[in-house]
């Protein structure tokens, strides 16, 4: 993948384990011990991941561009 694609991070101090991310993007998020975790830190761009990040009630999911680190979601 090189530097293309996205990086996905879930802040464990913000996550409340609502599970919305795993519902929107089950291929990208799992709940472990009641908290969300990305299946992989680096992914190919996927609309479902954007939906999950935008829908997180705690804004615990941050999606950034792997090449330059700019924020992709959630929108500020």
PDB file of C-alpha atoms in Angstrom:
ATOM      1  CA  UNK A   1       0.000   0.000   0.000  1.00  0.00           C
ATOM      2  CA  UNK A   2       2.948   2.349   0.445  1.00  0.00           C
ATOM      3  CA  UNK A   3       1.860   5.749   1.706  1.00  0.00           C
ATOM      4  CA  UNK A   4      -1.510   5.637  -0.020  1.00  0.00           C
ATOM      5  CA  UNK A   5      -4.696   4.909   1.844  1.00  0.00           C
ATOM      6  CA  UNK A   6      -5.865   5.867   5.294  1.00  0.00           C
ATOM      7  CA  UNK A   7      -4.863   5.356   8.901  1.00  0.00           C
ATOM      8  CA  UNK A   8      -7.622   4.507  11.360  1.00  0.00           C
ATOM      9  CA  UNK A   9      -7.307   5.199  15.079  1.00  0.00           C
ATOM     10  CA  UNK A  10      -9.791   4.666  17.889  1.00  0.00           C
ATOM     11  CA  UNK A  11      -9.062   6.664  21.042  1.00  0.00           C
ATOM     12  CA  UNK A  12      -9.674   4.202  23.898  1.00  0.00           C
ATOM     13  CA  UNK A  13     -10.139   7.053  26.373  1.00  0.00           C
ATOM     14  CA  UNK A  14     -13.072   8.417  24.353  1.00  0.00           C
ATOM     15  CA  UNK A  15     -14.688   5.179  23.138  1.00  0.00           C
ATOM     16  CA  UNK A  16     -17.807   4.128  25.069  1.00  0.00           C
ATOM     17  CA  UNK A  17     -18.356   0.911  23.120  1.00  0.00           C
ATOM     18  CA  UNK A  18     -21.605   1.989  21.469  1.00  0.00           C
ATOM     19  CA  UNK A  19     -20.821  -0.364  18.579  1.00  0.00           C
ATOM     20  CA  UNK A  20     -22.079   1.954  15.864  1.00  0.00           C
ATOM     21  CA  UNK A  21     -18.743   1.662  14.066  1.00  0.00           C
ATOM     22  CA  UNK A  22     -18.921  -2.133  14.018  1.00  0.00           C
ATOM     23  CA  UNK A  23     -22.471  -1.890  12.642  1.00  0.00           C
ATOM     24  CA  UNK A  24     -21.549   0.550   9.871  1.00  0.00           C
ATOM     25  CA  UNK A  25     -18.202  -1.040   8.994  1.00  0.00           C
ATOM     26  CA  UNK A  26     -17.987  -4.600  10.377  1.00  0.00           C
ATOM     27  CA  UNK A  27     -15.001  -5.389   8.153  1.00  0.00           C
ATOM     28  CA  UNK A  28     -13.050  -2.540   9.763  1.00  0.00           C
ATOM     29  CA  UNK A  29     -14.052  -2.419  13.448  1.00  0.00           C
ATOM     30  CA  UNK A  30     -14.493  -4.970  16.229  1.00  0.00           C
ATOM     31  CA  UNK A  31     -15.497  -4.605  19.852  1.00  0.00           C
ATOM     32  CA  UNK A  32     -12.936  -6.031  22.277  1.00  0.00           C
ATOM     33  CA  UNK A  33     -13.634  -5.913  26.003  1.00  0.00           C
ATOM     34  CA  UNK A  34     -16.419  -3.408  25.352  1.00  0.00           C
ATOM     35  CA  UNK A  35     -14.322  -0.982  23.286  1.00  0.00           C
ATOM     36  CA  UNK A  36     -13.919  -0.512  19.554  1.00  0.00           C
ATOM     37  CA  UNK A  37     -10.691  -1.377  17.801  1.00  0.00           C
ATOM     38  CA  UNK A  38      -9.800  -1.083  14.136  1.00  0.00           C
ATOM     39  CA  UNK A  39      -9.206  -4.413  12.418  1.00  0.00           C
ATOM     40  CA  UNK A  40      -6.236  -2.802  10.654  1.00  0.00           C
ATOM     41  CA  UNK A  41      -4.507   0.531  11.271  1.00  0.00           C
ATOM     42  CA  UNK A  42      -3.907   1.152   7.548  1.00  0.00           C
ATOM     43  CA  UNK A  43      -6.705   0.602   5.063  1.00  0.00           C
ATOM     44  CA  UNK A  44      -7.759   1.396   1.546  1.00  0.00           C
ATOM     45  CA  UNK A  45     -10.300   4.246   1.511  1.00  0.00           C
ATOM     46  CA  UNK A  46     -13.805   3.018   2.334  1.00  0.00           C
ATOM     47  CA  UNK A  47     -17.038   4.986   2.639  1.00  0.00           C
ATOM     48  CA  UNK A  48     -18.235   2.717   5.468  1.00  0.00           C
ATOM     49  CA  UNK A  49     -15.273   3.843   7.601  1.00  0.00           C
ATOM     50  CA  UNK A  50     -16.167   7.489   6.997  1.00  0.00           C
ATOM     51  CA  UNK A  51     -19.771   6.749   8.009  1.00  0.00           C
ATOM     52  CA  UNK A  52     -18.542   5.032  11.163  1.00  0.00           C
ATOM     53  CA  UNK A  53     -16.249   7.926  12.108  1.00  0.00           C
ATOM     54  CA  UNK A  54     -18.946  10.524  11.461  1.00  0.00           C
ATOM     55  CA  UNK A  55     -21.517   8.518  13.444  1.00  0.00           C
ATOM     56  CA  UNK A  56     -19.399   7.861  16.539  1.00  0.00           C
ATOM     57  CA  UNK A  57     -21.155   9.705  19.400  1.00  0.00           C
ATOM     58  CA  UNK A  58     -17.832  10.357  21.155  1.00  0.00           C
ATOM     59  CA  UNK A  59     -15.776  11.210  18.037  1.00  0.00           C
ATOM     60  CA  UNK A  60     -13.375   8.495  19.172  1.00  0.00           C
ATOM     61  CA  UNK A  61     -12.549   7.418  15.609  1.00  0.00           C
ATOM     62  CA  UNK A  62     -10.049   9.454  13.624  1.00  0.00           C
ATOM     63  CA  UNK A  63      -9.358   8.684   9.984  1.00  0.00           C
ATOM     64  CA  UNK A  64      -6.322  10.357   8.446  1.00  0.00           C
ATOM     65  CA  UNK A  65      -4.514  10.306   5.127  1.00  0.00           C
ATOM     66  CA  UNK A  66      -1.571   7.897   5.367  1.00  0.00           C
ATOM     67  CA  UNK A  67       0.562  10.043   3.055  1.00  0.00           C
ATOM     68  CA  UNK A  68       0.396  13.401   4.803  1.00  0.00           C
ATOM     69  CA  UNK A  69      -1.479  12.796   8.079  1.00  0.00           C
ATOM     70  CA  UNK A  70      -4.279  15.203   7.201  1.00  0.00           C
ATOM     71  CA  UNK A  71      -7.608  14.459   8.855  1.00  0.00           C
ATOM     72  CA  UNK A  72     -10.219  12.787   6.657  1.00  0.00           C
ATOM     73  CA  UNK A  73     -12.918  12.201   9.297  1.00  0.00           C
ATOM     74  CA  UNK A  74     -14.677  13.200  11.354  1.00  0.00           C
ATOM     75  CA  UNK A  75     -15.074  16.606   9.823  1.00  0.00           C
ATOM     76  CA  UNK A  76     -14.370  19.425  12.241  1.00  0.00           C
TER      77      UNK A  76
END
